[in-house]
mmCIF file of C-alpha atoms and ligand atoms in Angstrom:
data_model
loop_
_atom_site.group_PDB
_atom_site.id
_atom_site.type_symbol
_atom_site.label_atom_id
_atom_site.label_comp_id
_atom_site.label_asym_id
_atom_site.label_seq_id
_atom_site.Cartn_x
_atom_site.Cartn_y
_atom_site.Cartn_z
ATOM 1 C CA MET A 1 156.617 125.572 105.743
ATOM 2 C CA LYS A 2 154.395 125.924 102.730
ATOM 3 C CA ASN A 3 155.510 126.655 99.229
ATOM 4 C CA ASP A 4 153.507 128.394 96.494
ATOM 5 C CA ASN A 5 151.837 125.244 95.305
ATOM 6 C CA THR A 6 150.235 124.476 98.649
ATOM 7 C CA LYS A 7 148.704 127.943 98.788
ATOM 8 C CA GLN A 8 146.528 127.250 95.772
ATOM 9 C CA VAL A 9 144.271 125.008 97.861
ATOM 10 C CA ASP A 10 143.807 125.177 101.601
ATOM 11 C CA CYS A 11 144.039 122.184 103.932
ATOM 12 C CA GLN A 12 140.301 122.115 104.601
ATOM 13 C CA THR A 13 139.519 121.759 100.897
ATOM 14 C CA VAL A 14 142.173 119.104 100.473
ATOM 15 C CA ARG A 15 140.868 117.037 103.363
ATOM 16 C CA GLU A 16 137.358 117.042 101.987
ATOM 17 C CA GLU A 17 138.747 115.839 98.660
ATOM 18 C CA LEU A 18 140.922 113.056 100.059
ATOM 19 C CA PRO A 19 138.184 110.419 99.671
ATOM 20 C CA THR A 20 137.809 111.318 95.975
ATOM 21 C CA LEU A 21 141.558 110.984 95.594
ATOM 22 C CA LEU A 22 141.579 107.603 97.336
ATOM 23 C CA TYR A 23 138.746 106.252 95.229
ATOM 24 C CA ASP A 24 140.388 107.539 92.084
ATOM 25 C CA GLU A 25 137.569 109.892 91.193
ATOM 26 C CA LEU A 26 139.592 113.046 90.632
ATOM 27 C CA ASP A 27 140.278 114.352 87.163
ATOM 28 C CA GLY A 28 143.781 115.318 86.046
ATOM 29 C CA GLU A 29 144.001 118.924 87.110
ATOM 30 C CA SER A 30 142.331 118.689 90.514
ATOM 31 C CA ARG A 31 144.242 115.541 91.163
ATOM 32 C CA GLN A 32 147.527 117.230 90.498
ATOM 33 C CA LEU A 33 146.581 120.138 92.753
ATOM 34 C CA ILE A 34 145.631 117.883 95.642
ATOM 35 C CA GLU A 35 148.645 115.622 95.191
ATOM 36 C CA GLN A 36 151.004 118.564 95.172
ATOM 37 C CA HIS A 37 149.479 119.889 98.361
ATOM 38 C CA VAL A 38 149.674 116.545 100.103
ATOM 39 C CA GLU A 39 153.269 116.187 99.011
ATOM 40 C CA ALA A 40 154.133 119.458 100.686
ATOM 41 C CA CYS A 41 151.859 119.361 103.722
ATOM 42 C CA GLN A 42 152.661 116.976 106.559
ATOM 43 C CA GLN A 43 149.247 117.201 108.258
ATOM 44 C CA CYS A 44 147.310 116.414 105.101
ATOM 45 C CA ARG A 45 149.739 113.607 104.354
ATOM 46 C CA ASP A 46 149.100 112.128 107.786
ATOM 47 C CA GLU A 47 145.358 112.381 107.232
ATOM 48 C CA LEU A 48 145.712 110.637 103.873
ATOM 49 C CA GLU A 49 147.800 107.847 105.416
ATOM 50 C CA GLY A 50 145.227 107.425 108.199
ATOM 51 C CA PHE A 51 142.454 107.160 105.612
ATOM 52 C CA ARG A 52 144.453 104.606 103.611
ATOM 53 C CA ARG A 53 144.904 102.470 106.678
ATOM 54 C CA THR A 54 141.193 102.745 107.504
ATOM 55 C CA LEU A 55 140.243 101.678 103.984
ATOM 56 C CA ARG A 56 142.489 98.611 104.246
ATOM 57 C CA LEU A 57 140.774 97.704 107.518
ATOM 58 C CA LEU A 58 137.347 98.150 105.931
ATOM 59 C CA ASP A 59 138.325 95.558 103.339
ATOM 60 C CA SER A 60 138.503 92.881 106.005
ATOM 61 C CA TRP A 61 134.717 92.900 106.416
ATOM 62 C CA SER A 62 133.193 90.690 103.771
ATOM 63 C CA VAL A 63 129.553 89.739 103.454
ATOM 64 C CA GLU A 64 128.442 86.660 101.611
ATOM 65 C CA ALA A 65 125.115 87.014 99.957
ATOM 66 C CA PRO A 66 123.172 83.748 99.988
ATOM 67 C CA GLU A 67 123.763 81.953 96.695
ATOM 68 C CA THR A 68 120.160 81.239 95.869
ATOM 69 C CA ALA A 69 117.121 82.885 97.268
ATOM 70 C CA GLU A 70 115.294 80.853 99.858
ATOM 71 C CA PRO A 71 111.755 81.729 99.091
ATOM 72 C CA PHE A 72 110.316 79.367 101.639
ATOM 73 C CA LYS A 73 111.253 79.219 105.231
ATOM 74 C CA THR A 74 109.452 77.334 107.924
ATOM 75 C CA HIS A 75 109.368 80.498 109.968
ATOM 76 C CA SER A 76 109.159 83.800 108.214
ATOM 77 C CA SER A 77 111.227 86.624 109.562
ATOM 78 C CA VAL A 78 108.063 88.491 110.456
ATOM 79 C CA GLU A 79 107.190 85.665 112.757
ATOM 80 C CA SER A 80 110.565 85.674 114.427
ATOM 81 C CA ARG A 81 110.350 89.424 114.823
ATOM 82 C CA LEU A 82 106.978 89.380 116.511
ATOM 83 C CA PRO A 83 107.032 91.046 119.882
ATOM 84 C CA ILE A 84 106.854 88.123 122.273
ATOM 85 C CA ARG A 85 107.201 89.789 125.641
ATOM 86 C CA LEU A 86 105.316 92.999 125.225
ATOM 87 C CA ARG A 87 105.215 95.441 128.022
ATOM 88 C CA PRO A 88 101.701 96.153 129.168
ATOM 89 C CA VAL A 89 101.377 99.695 127.956
ATOM 90 C CA LEU A 90 98.234 100.263 125.944
ATOM 91 C CA VAL A 91 95.492 102.151 127.657
ATOM 92 C CA GLY A 92 91.804 101.317 127.304
ATOM 93 C CA ALA A 93 89.895 101.737 124.086
ATOM 94 C CA ALA A 94 92.802 102.008 121.683
ATOM 95 C CA ALA A 95 93.896 98.477 122.572
ATOM 96 C CA ALA A 96 90.441 97.032 121.993
ATOM 97 C CA VAL A 97 90.114 98.661 118.588
ATOM 98 C CA ILE A 98 93.451 97.265 117.465
ATOM 99 C CA VAL A 99 92.645 93.763 118.691
ATOM 100 C CA PHE A 100 89.610 93.694 116.452
ATOM 101 C CA ALA A 101 91.437 95.268 113.537
ATOM 102 C CA ILE A 102 94.149 92.625 113.715
ATOM 103 C CA LEU A 103 91.911 89.652 114.335
ATOM 104 C CA GLY A 104 89.683 90.816 111.484
ATOM 105 C CA TRP A 105 92.505 90.165 109.067
ATOM 106 C CA VAL A 106 91.944 86.480 108.660
ATOM 107 C CA GLY A 107 92.113 84.175 105.697
ATOM 108 C CA THR A 108 94.607 83.760 102.913
ATOM 109 C CA ASP A 109 93.707 82.527 99.497
ATOM 110 C CA TRP A 110 95.523 81.862 96.287
ATOM 111 C CA GLN A 111 94.672 80.954 92.735
ATOM 112 C CA TYR A 112 96.758 79.853 89.817
ATOM 113 C CA ALA A 113 95.376 79.625 86.335
ATOM 114 C CA ASP A 114 96.701 80.256 82.829
ATOM 115 C CA GLY A 115 100.083 81.335 84.110
ATOM 116 C CA GLN A 116 98.508 83.923 86.370
ATOM 117 C CA LEU A 117 99.136 83.726 90.055
ATOM 118 C CA VAL A 118 96.996 85.625 92.537
ATOM 119 C CA VAL A 119 97.385 85.659 96.301
ATOM 120 C CA THR A 120 94.777 87.365 98.417
ATOM 121 C CA LEU A 121 95.129 88.155 102.060
ATOM 122 C CA GLY A 122 92.174 88.848 104.279
ATOM 123 C CA ARG A 123 88.940 90.276 102.990
ATOM 124 C CA GLY A 124 90.331 91.429 99.708
ATOM 125 C CA SER A 125 92.665 93.674 101.628
ATOM 126 C CA MET A 126 95.566 92.803 99.433
ATOM 127 C CA SER A 127 96.168 90.926 96.248
ATOM 128 C CA ALA A 128 99.096 90.605 93.982
ATOM 129 C CA SER A 129 99.528 88.936 90.680
ATOM 130 C CA TYR A 130 102.469 87.950 88.600
ATOM 131 C CA LEU A 131 102.306 87.142 84.970
ATOM 132 C CA GLY A 132 105.380 85.438 83.715
ATOM 133 C CA GLN A 133 107.310 82.271 83.224
ATOM 134 C CA ASP A 134 109.773 82.493 86.038
ATOM 135 C CA LEU A 135 107.912 81.189 89.052
ATOM 136 C CA ASN A 136 111.132 80.934 91.015
ATOM 137 C CA THR A 137 111.108 84.717 91.039
ATOM 138 C CA ALA A 138 107.359 85.172 91.257
ATOM 139 C CA VAL A 139 106.564 83.113 94.323
ATOM 140 C CA PRO A 140 109.167 84.689 96.612
ATOM 141 C CA MET A 141 107.975 88.085 95.496
ATOM 142 C CA LEU A 142 104.434 87.225 96.413
ATOM 143 C CA ARG A 143 105.657 86.126 99.777
ATOM 144 C CA ALA A 144 107.389 89.475 100.127
ATOM 145 C CA VAL A 145 104.064 91.171 99.396
ATOM 146 C CA ALA A 146 102.458 89.171 102.178
ATOM 147 C CA ARG A 147 105.292 89.904 104.545
ATOM 148 C CA GLU A 148 105.220 93.570 103.802
ATOM 149 C CA GLU A 149 101.527 93.647 104.531
ATOM 150 C CA ALA A 150 102.116 91.904 107.846
ATOM 151 C CA ASP A 151 104.939 94.321 108.573
ATOM 152 C CA ILE A 152 102.786 97.341 107.894
ATOM 153 C CA ARG A 153 100.256 95.969 110.347
ATOM 154 C CA CYS A 154 102.911 95.202 112.973
ATOM 155 C CA ASN A 155 104.414 98.636 112.564
ATOM 156 C CA SER A 156 101.206 100.580 112.838
ATOM 157 C CA LEU A 157 100.429 98.562 115.935
ATOM 158 C CA LEU A 158 103.826 99.312 117.398
ATOM 159 C CA THR A 159 103.478 103.006 116.658
ATOM 160 C CA VAL A 160 100.232 103.145 118.596
ATOM 161 C CA ILE A 161 101.830 101.182 121.404
ATOM 162 C CA GLN A 162 104.716 103.607 121.537
ATOM 163 C CA GLU A 163 102.418 106.614 121.693
ATOM 164 C CA ASN A 164 100.490 104.966 124.469
ATOM 165 C CA LEU A 165 103.616 103.971 126.295
ATOM 166 C CA VAL A 166 104.538 107.585 126.864
ATOM 167 C CA GLU A 167 101.065 108.429 128.118
ATOM 168 C CA PHE A 168 100.908 105.351 130.319
ATOM 169 C CA GLU A 169 104.260 106.040 131.917
ATOM 170 C CA ARG A 170 103.147 109.581 132.628
ATOM 171 C CA GLN A 171 99.993 108.310 134.327
ATOM 172 C CA GLN A 172 101.930 105.760 136.354
ATOM 173 C CA GLU A 173 104.273 108.434 137.562
ATOM 174 C CA GLU A 174 101.345 110.629 138.578
ATOM 175 C CA ARG A 175 99.851 107.779 140.558
ATOM 176 C CA ARG A 176 103.113 106.942 142.175
ATOM 177 C CA LEU A 177 103.403 110.512 143.355
ATOM 178 C CA ALA A 178 99.819 110.550 144.585
ATOM 179 C CA LEU A 179 100.031 107.236 146.394
ATOM 180 C CA VAL A 180 103.367 107.317 148.090
ATOM 181 C CA GLY A 181 103.378 104.571 150.696
ATOM 182 C CA ALA A 182 99.909 103.291 149.829
ATOM 183 C CA VAL A 183 99.269 99.913 148.186
ATOM 184 C CA ASP A 184 98.465 100.626 144.543
ATOM 185 C CA VAL A 185 95.891 97.952 143.762
ATOM 186 C CA ARG A 186 94.421 99.747 140.800
ATOM 187 C CA ARG A 187 97.720 99.976 139.042
ATOM 188 C CA ASP A 188 98.303 96.236 139.370
ATOM 189 C CA GLU A 189 94.914 95.530 137.871
ATOM 190 C CA ASP A 190 95.597 97.880 135.006
ATOM 191 C CA TRP A 191 98.802 96.075 134.198
ATOM 192 C CA ARG A 192 97.127 92.683 134.257
ATOM 193 C CA HIS A 193 94.408 93.992 131.999
ATOM 194 C CA GLN A 194 96.916 95.372 129.503
ATOM 195 C CA MET A 195 98.857 92.119 129.518
ATOM 196 C CA VAL A 196 95.774 90.165 128.442
ATOM 197 C CA MET A 197 95.235 92.644 125.634
ATOM 198 C CA PHE A 198 98.738 92.218 124.367
ATOM 199 C CA GLN A 199 98.651 88.470 124.480
ATOM 200 C CA ALA A 200 95.569 88.625 122.276
ATOM 201 C CA LEU A 201 97.308 90.989 119.902
ATOM 202 C CA ALA A 202 100.460 88.963 119.614
ATOM 203 C CA GLY A 203 98.418 85.791 119.155
ATOM 204 C CA GLY A 204 96.391 87.402 116.379
ATOM 205 C CA LEU A 205 99.454 88.532 114.501
ATOM 206 C CA GLU A 206 101.177 85.210 114.834
ATOM 207 C CA ARG A 207 98.122 83.446 113.487
ATOM 208 C CA GLU A 208 98.038 85.767 110.479
ATOM 209 C CA VAL A 209 101.612 85.073 109.616
ATOM 210 C CA ARG A 210 101.117 81.328 110.000
ATOM 211 C CA TYR A 211 98.074 81.379 107.713
ATOM 212 C CA THR A 212 99.972 83.271 105.079
ATOM 213 C CA ASN A 213 102.972 80.993 105.232
ATOM 214 C CA ARG A 214 100.886 77.862 105.075
ATOM 215 C CA ALA A 215 98.893 79.121 102.107
ATOM 216 C CA LEU A 216 102.043 80.006 100.226
ATOM 217 C CA ASP A 217 103.606 76.658 101.059
ATOM 218 C CA ASP A 218 100.535 74.883 99.692
ATOM 219 C CA LEU A 219 100.769 77.026 96.626
ATOM 220 C CA TRP A 220 104.386 76.099 96.111
ATOM 221 C CA THR A 221 103.729 72.386 96.481
ATOM 222 C CA HIS A 222 100.875 72.652 94.009
ATOM 223 C CA LEU A 223 102.932 74.572 91.480
ATOM 224 C CA SER A 224 105.918 72.288 91.626
ATOM 225 C CA GLN A 225 103.688 69.238 91.105
ATOM 226 C CA GLU A 226 102.036 70.866 88.148
ATOM 227 C CA ASN A 227 105.237 72.180 86.656
ATOM 228 C CA PRO A 228 108.265 69.942 87.280
ATOM 229 C CA ALA A 229 110.484 72.565 85.646
ATOM 230 C CA ILE A 230 110.281 74.609 88.824
ATOM 231 C CA SER A 231 113.524 74.094 90.617
ATOM 232 C CA ARG A 232 113.123 71.826 93.602
ATOM 233 C CA LYS A 233 116.013 73.348 95.484
ATOM 234 C CA ASN A 234 113.677 76.140 96.526
ATOM 235 C CA GLU A 235 111.230 73.750 98.057
ATOM 236 C CA LEU A 236 110.230 74.011 101.659
ATOM 237 C CA ASN A 237 112.515 71.901 103.774
ATOM 238 C CA MET B 1 118.704 88.066 77.705
ATOM 239 C CA ASN B 2 121.516 88.057 80.195
ATOM 240 C CA ASP B 3 123.725 90.059 77.828
ATOM 241 C CA LEU B 4 121.276 92.951 77.700
ATOM 242 C CA THR B 5 121.936 96.117 79.659
ATOM 243 C CA ASP B 6 119.676 97.203 82.508
ATOM 244 C CA ALA B 7 118.180 99.896 80.305
ATOM 245 C CA GLU B 8 117.401 97.392 77.550
ATOM 246 C CA LEU B 9 115.772 94.990 79.988
ATOM 247 C CA VAL B 10 113.715 97.806 81.509
ATOM 248 C CA GLN B 11 112.588 98.794 78.036
ATOM 249 C CA ARG B 12 111.511 95.239 77.240
ATOM 250 C CA PHE B 13 109.660 95.001 80.498
ATOM 251 C CA ARG B 14 107.802 98.220 79.841
ATOM 252 C CA ARG B 15 106.827 96.968 76.411
ATOM 253 C CA GLY B 16 105.076 94.082 78.130
ATOM 254 C CA ASP B 17 107.753 91.382 78.343
ATOM 255 C CA LYS B 18 107.420 90.586 82.043
ATOM 256 C CA GLY B 19 110.057 87.874 81.713
ATOM 257 C CA ALA B 20 112.662 90.617 81.301
ATOM 258 C CA PHE B 21 112.429 91.176 85.019
ATOM 259 C CA SER B 22 114.137 87.905 85.943
ATOM 260 C CA PRO B 23 117.617 88.765 84.647
ATOM 261 C CA LEU B 24 117.334 92.172 86.323
ATOM 262 C CA ALA B 25 116.399 90.513 89.594
ATOM 263 C CA ARG B 26 119.274 88.039 89.352
ATOM 264 C CA ARG B 27 121.711 90.811 88.535
ATOM 265 C CA TRP B 28 120.779 92.996 91.492
ATOM 266 C CA GLU B 29 119.599 90.712 94.284
ATOM 267 C CA GLY B 30 123.081 89.969 95.645
ATOM 268 C CA LYS B 31 123.968 93.647 95.779
ATOM 269 C CA ALA B 32 120.674 94.467 97.427
ATOM 270 C CA TYR B 33 121.359 91.827 100.069
ATOM 271 C CA SER B 34 124.880 92.947 100.893
ATOM 272 C CA LEU B 35 123.849 96.609 101.031
ATOM 273 C CA ALA B 36 120.974 95.755 103.361
ATOM 274 C CA TYR B 37 123.177 93.529 105.499
ATOM 275 C CA ARG B 38 125.813 96.211 105.960
ATOM 276 C CA LEU B 39 123.165 98.752 106.890
ATOM 277 C CA THR B 40 121.169 96.517 109.244
ATOM 278 C CA LEU B 41 123.547 93.698 110.330
ATOM 279 C CA ASP B 42 120.642 91.295 110.249
ATOM 280 C CA ALA B 43 120.661 88.396 107.787
ATOM 281 C CA ALA B 44 116.944 87.578 107.971
ATOM 282 C CA GLU B 45 116.012 91.238 107.725
ATOM 283 C CA SER B 46 118.336 91.708 104.763
ATOM 284 C CA ASP B 47 116.855 88.770 102.912
ATOM 285 C CA ASP B 48 113.457 90.275 103.546
ATOM 286 C CA ILE B 49 114.538 93.724 102.388
ATOM 287 C CA LYS B 50 116.029 92.250 99.233
ATOM 288 C CA GLN B 51 112.831 90.394 98.471
ATOM 289 C CA THR B 52 110.646 93.412 99.200
ATOM 290 C CA ALA B 53 112.856 95.649 97.079
ATOM 291 C CA LEU B 54 112.538 93.246 94.136
ATOM 292 C CA MET B 55 108.805 93.149 94.638
ATOM 293 C CA ARG B 56 108.564 96.947 94.718
ATOM 294 C CA ALA B 57 110.766 97.224 91.678
ATOM 295 C CA PHE B 58 108.547 94.768 89.849
ATOM 296 C CA LYS B 59 105.418 96.657 90.808
ATOM 297 C CA GLY B 60 106.900 100.069 90.094
ATOM 298 C CA LEU B 61 108.889 99.379 86.963
ATOM 299 C CA ALA B 62 106.000 100.138 84.648
ATOM 300 C CA GLU B 63 105.942 103.711 85.999
ATOM 301 C CA PHE B 64 109.721 104.000 86.236
ATOM 302 C CA ASN B 65 110.478 107.037 84.097
ATOM 303 C CA GLY B 66 114.000 106.078 83.160
ATOM 304 C CA LYS B 67 115.376 109.505 84.077
ATOM 305 C CA ALA B 68 117.673 107.900 86.613
ATOM 306 C CA SER B 69 119.340 104.580 85.896
ATOM 307 C CA PHE B 70 117.757 101.367 87.122
ATOM 308 C CA SER B 71 120.671 100.931 89.518
ATOM 309 C CA THR B 72 120.088 104.348 91.118
ATOM 310 C CA TRP B 73 116.376 103.762 91.386
ATOM 311 C CA PHE B 74 116.777 100.267 92.815
ATOM 312 C CA HIS B 75 119.435 101.295 95.342
ATOM 313 C CA ARG B 76 117.131 104.070 96.498
ATOM 314 C CA ILE B 77 114.403 101.504 97.157
ATOM 315 C CA VAL B 78 116.801 99.360 99.195
ATOM 316 C CA VAL B 79 118.179 102.281 101.220
ATOM 317 C CA ASN B 80 114.692 103.536 102.020
ATOM 318 C CA LEU B 81 113.605 100.072 103.109
ATOM 319 C CA CYS B 82 116.627 99.827 105.389
ATOM 320 C CA ARG B 83 115.772 103.177 106.944
ATOM 321 C CA ASP B 84 112.185 102.084 107.538
ATOM 322 C CA ARG B 85 113.252 98.782 109.074
ATOM 323 C CA MET B 86 115.795 100.424 111.331
ATOM 324 C CA ARG B 87 113.176 102.900 112.463
ATOM 325 C CA SER B 88 110.655 100.202 113.282
ATOM 326 C CA ARG B 89 113.374 98.161 114.930
ATOM 327 C CA ARG B 90 113.989 101.082 117.265
ATOM 328 C CA VAL B 91 110.261 101.211 118.026
ATOM 329 C CA ARG B 92 110.225 97.472 118.649
ATOM 330 C CA ASP B 93 113.192 97.675 120.960
ATOM 331 C CA ARG B 94 111.384 100.387 122.851
ATOM 332 C CA VAL B 95 108.337 98.161 123.234
ATOM 333 C CA LEU B 96 110.095 94.899 124.026
ATOM 334 C CA GLY B 97 110.507 94.890 127.769
ATOM 335 C CA GLU B 98 113.799 93.089 127.646
ATOM 336 C CA GLN B 99 115.612 95.809 125.808
ATOM 337 C CA THR B 100 114.343 98.877 127.610
ATOM 338 C CA GLY B 101 117.840 100.183 128.171
ATOM 339 C CA ASP B 102 118.586 100.036 124.494
ATOM 340 C CA ILE B 103 116.053 102.233 122.794
ATOM 341 C CA ARG B 104 118.306 103.258 119.950
ATOM 342 C CA GLY B 105 119.200 99.739 118.991
ATOM 343 C CA GLU B 106 122.951 100.292 118.931
ATOM 344 C CA GLY B 107 123.557 97.642 121.580
ATOM 345 C CA ARG B 108 121.791 95.133 119.477
ATOM 346 C CA PHE B 109 123.816 96.209 116.495
ATOM 347 C CA ALA B 110 127.073 95.639 118.311
ATOM 348 C CA GLN B 111 125.833 92.310 119.630
ATOM 349 C CA SER B 112 125.037 90.868 116.239
ATOM 350 C CA ALA B 113 128.262 92.260 114.848
ATOM 351 C CA CYS B 114 130.149 90.322 117.508
ATOM 352 C CA ARG B 115 128.316 87.137 116.727
ATOM 353 C CA ALA B 116 128.837 87.511 112.998
ATOM 354 C CA GLY B 117 132.512 88.094 113.364
ATOM 355 C CA GLU B 118 133.617 85.730 116.062
ATOM 356 C CA ARG B 119 135.989 84.052 113.665
ATOM 357 C CA ALA B 120 137.700 87.214 112.641
ATOM 358 C CA GLU B 121 138.328 89.834 115.271
ATOM 359 C CA THR B 122 139.215 92.608 112.816
ATOM 360 C CA SER B 123 136.221 91.989 110.637
ATOM 361 C CA SER B 124 133.975 92.117 113.676
ATOM 362 C CA ARG B 125 135.513 95.333 114.929
ATOM 363 C CA VAL B 126 135.059 96.896 111.501
ATOM 364 C CA ALA B 127 131.414 95.820 111.356
ATOM 365 C CA GLN B 128 130.843 97.319 114.790
ATOM 366 C CA ALA B 129 132.591 100.538 113.867
ATOM 367 C CA VAL B 130 130.544 100.917 110.682
ATOM 368 C CA ALA B 131 127.371 100.168 112.622
ATOM 369 C CA SER B 132 128.180 102.902 115.090
ATOM 370 C CA LEU B 133 128.303 105.615 112.410
ATOM 371 C CA PRO B 134 125.386 108.026 112.106
ATOM 372 C CA THR B 135 122.919 106.659 109.537
ATOM 373 C CA ALA B 136 123.591 109.362 106.922
ATOM 374 C CA VAL B 137 127.333 108.744 107.157
ATOM 375 C CA ARG B 138 127.017 104.963 107.261
ATOM 376 C CA GLU B 139 124.959 104.927 104.062
ATOM 377 C CA VAL B 140 127.650 106.843 102.201
ATOM 378 C CA VAL B 141 130.541 104.747 103.536
ATOM 379 C CA VAL B 142 128.796 101.484 102.695
ATOM 380 C CA MET B 143 127.759 102.550 99.217
ATOM 381 C CA ARG B 144 131.155 104.035 98.307
ATOM 382 C CA HIS B 145 133.428 101.421 99.814
ATOM 383 C CA TYR B 146 131.453 98.213 99.666
ATOM 384 C CA GLN B 147 129.012 98.743 96.812
ATOM 385 C CA ASP B 148 131.698 100.550 94.810
ATOM 386 C CA LEU B 149 129.357 103.322 93.705
ATOM 387 C CA PRO B 150 130.911 106.653 92.638
ATOM 388 C CA PHE B 151 130.108 109.728 94.729
ATOM 389 C CA ALA B 152 127.971 111.250 91.990
ATOM 390 C CA ARG B 153 125.821 108.111 91.879
ATOM 391 C CA ILE B 154 125.465 108.051 95.658
ATOM 392 C CA ALA B 155 124.396 111.695 95.551
ATOM 393 C CA GLU B 156 121.703 110.738 93.055
ATOM 394 C CA ILE B 157 120.498 107.833 95.181
ATOM 395 C CA LEU B 158 120.336 109.920 98.344
ATOM 396 C CA ASP B 159 119.112 113.006 96.507
ATOM 397 C CA ALA B 160 121.859 115.077 98.144
ATOM 398 C CA PRO B 161 124.566 117.385 96.745
ATOM 399 C CA VAL B 162 127.806 115.612 95.786
ATOM 400 C CA SER B 163 129.748 117.910 98.125
ATOM 401 C CA THR B 164 127.602 116.727 101.050
ATOM 402 C CA VAL B 165 128.207 113.095 100.132
ATOM 403 C CA LYS B 166 131.963 113.625 99.930
ATOM 404 C CA SER B 167 132.120 115.399 103.243
ATOM 405 C CA ARG B 168 130.067 112.634 104.885
ATOM 406 C CA MET B 169 132.616 110.165 103.552
ATOM 407 C CA ALA B 170 135.494 112.184 105.003
ATOM 408 C CA GLN B 171 133.630 112.444 108.297
ATOM 409 C CA GLY B 172 132.969 108.705 108.243
ATOM 410 C CA LEU B 173 136.615 107.873 107.628
ATOM 411 C CA ARG B 174 137.666 110.108 110.518
ATOM 412 C CA LEU B 175 135.176 108.460 112.860
ATOM 413 C CA LEU B 176 136.222 104.988 111.729
ATOM 414 C CA GLN B 177 139.886 105.814 112.123
ATOM 415 C CA GLU B 178 139.242 106.898 115.689
ATOM 416 C CA GLN B 179 137.244 103.742 116.455
ATOM 417 C CA LEU B 180 139.745 101.432 114.822
ATOM 418 C CA LYS B 181 142.985 103.013 115.971
ATOM 419 C CA ASP B 182 143.884 100.089 118.251
ATOM 420 C CA VAL B 183 143.059 97.417 115.651
ATOM 421 C CA ALA B 184 146.007 95.692 114.066
ATOM 422 C CA GLU B 185 146.012 95.415 110.309
HETATM 423 ZN ZN1 LIG C 1 147.387 120.585 104.159
#
C-alpha cells in the first residue's frame, strides 16, 4: 500500500538514487523525498538494506600501496610480462619485418650534467629529460619512459601476432579439411619455422629490456656516488 | 611546499618551478597505485601504471589547461592506462599458448584475487566479485567506494553524464550483491 508521499517519486527513480543516498550526496529536498519513499515502500527498503550490506562487505577489501616507490628492480615488470611461450602463429614476411624492427632497437645511453638528466634509447628513438632537484622522483620516471617505450613495442608486436593468429588458424583449418587422413608435413614445417621466428623476437625484446635496466642501474649508481643526498633506500638491491 | 593546494603547485610548475612536481607526485602516487591495483589486480602492473601516470603528468602538465582539477586530470590518466593495460593483457593471454582457454583474462583475474586474499576469505571474495564486473561498472564502483570520489567528479573523469555514472553504480551494487549473497559479514 502506497501513500501520497510515495507517489511523488516512482520506485525506479528511487532505486537509481539509492547510491547517492548511501554516499550522502543528496541535498535536503531530494533526500527527504527519497527517504520518505523508502520509509513507505518495502521493496525499496529491501534494496537499500541489500546495498548497505554490500557496501559493508566492500570495506573488507583493503589495498596497501607500497610505502616508498621502488624505482629499481632487478627485473622490470616488462621483462616478467614478456611472452615466453609464444604460439607459432606469424605467417611469412610480417614476422621477418618485425624481427628486424625489434632487433634494430639496440643501445641505451644516458647523460647527466648540470642537473640535467637525459636517457636515450636506441637510435635517438626516444629521449627524456628531467630538470629538477628531486632525483628520487626523476629517475623512476625516466625508467617509466623506458618501460612505456618497451611496452609500446611489445604491444604493437602482439597486435600483429593476433591479426596473424586469426589468419593462420583459418589456413590451418583449410589444410586440415583438404588433407583429411594424409600426413601434413608442410604444416609441421611451418610451425617449426614460426617457432624459430618467435624465439628470435622474444630474445630481442628481452635483450632490449635488459640493456635499458642495466643502463639505468649504472646511472643510479653514478648519481648516488656523485650526490650522497640521494636516498640510498631506493638503491638497487 | 607541502601545504600548497594542487592548483597552486600546478601554477608554480607552469611558471617554471619544476620542483613543484614532487609534492604533487607524493600526494597522488598512493591513490594512483590503489586505483590501478583495484582495476587490474596486479601489483607489478599497478606500480608500473603509477609510475607511467606520474611520468605522463610531468610531461603533460605544461599543457594542462587547468579547466578540470589536477585530480580529475590525473585520475583520467590512470584509468586510461588501466584500460590500455587490460586490453593488451587480453591480447597477451590470447597469444600465450598456456592460456588459450582464457582469452578474456577473467580467469587470471580470479586467480590473482585468490592468491592476494588467501588470508582473508571475505576480502578475496570481494576482490573477485569486483573483478568480475564489466569494466565500465567496475571503474565507477572502485572510484566511488574506494577512492571516495563524488559521482560528479567520476562523471568528469570518465567524461560521462552523472546519471549514467549513478546508474552504473546501482547496477554494480546489484551485481555485487548477487555475487556476494552467500558471504558472511
Ligand atoms: Zn519503492
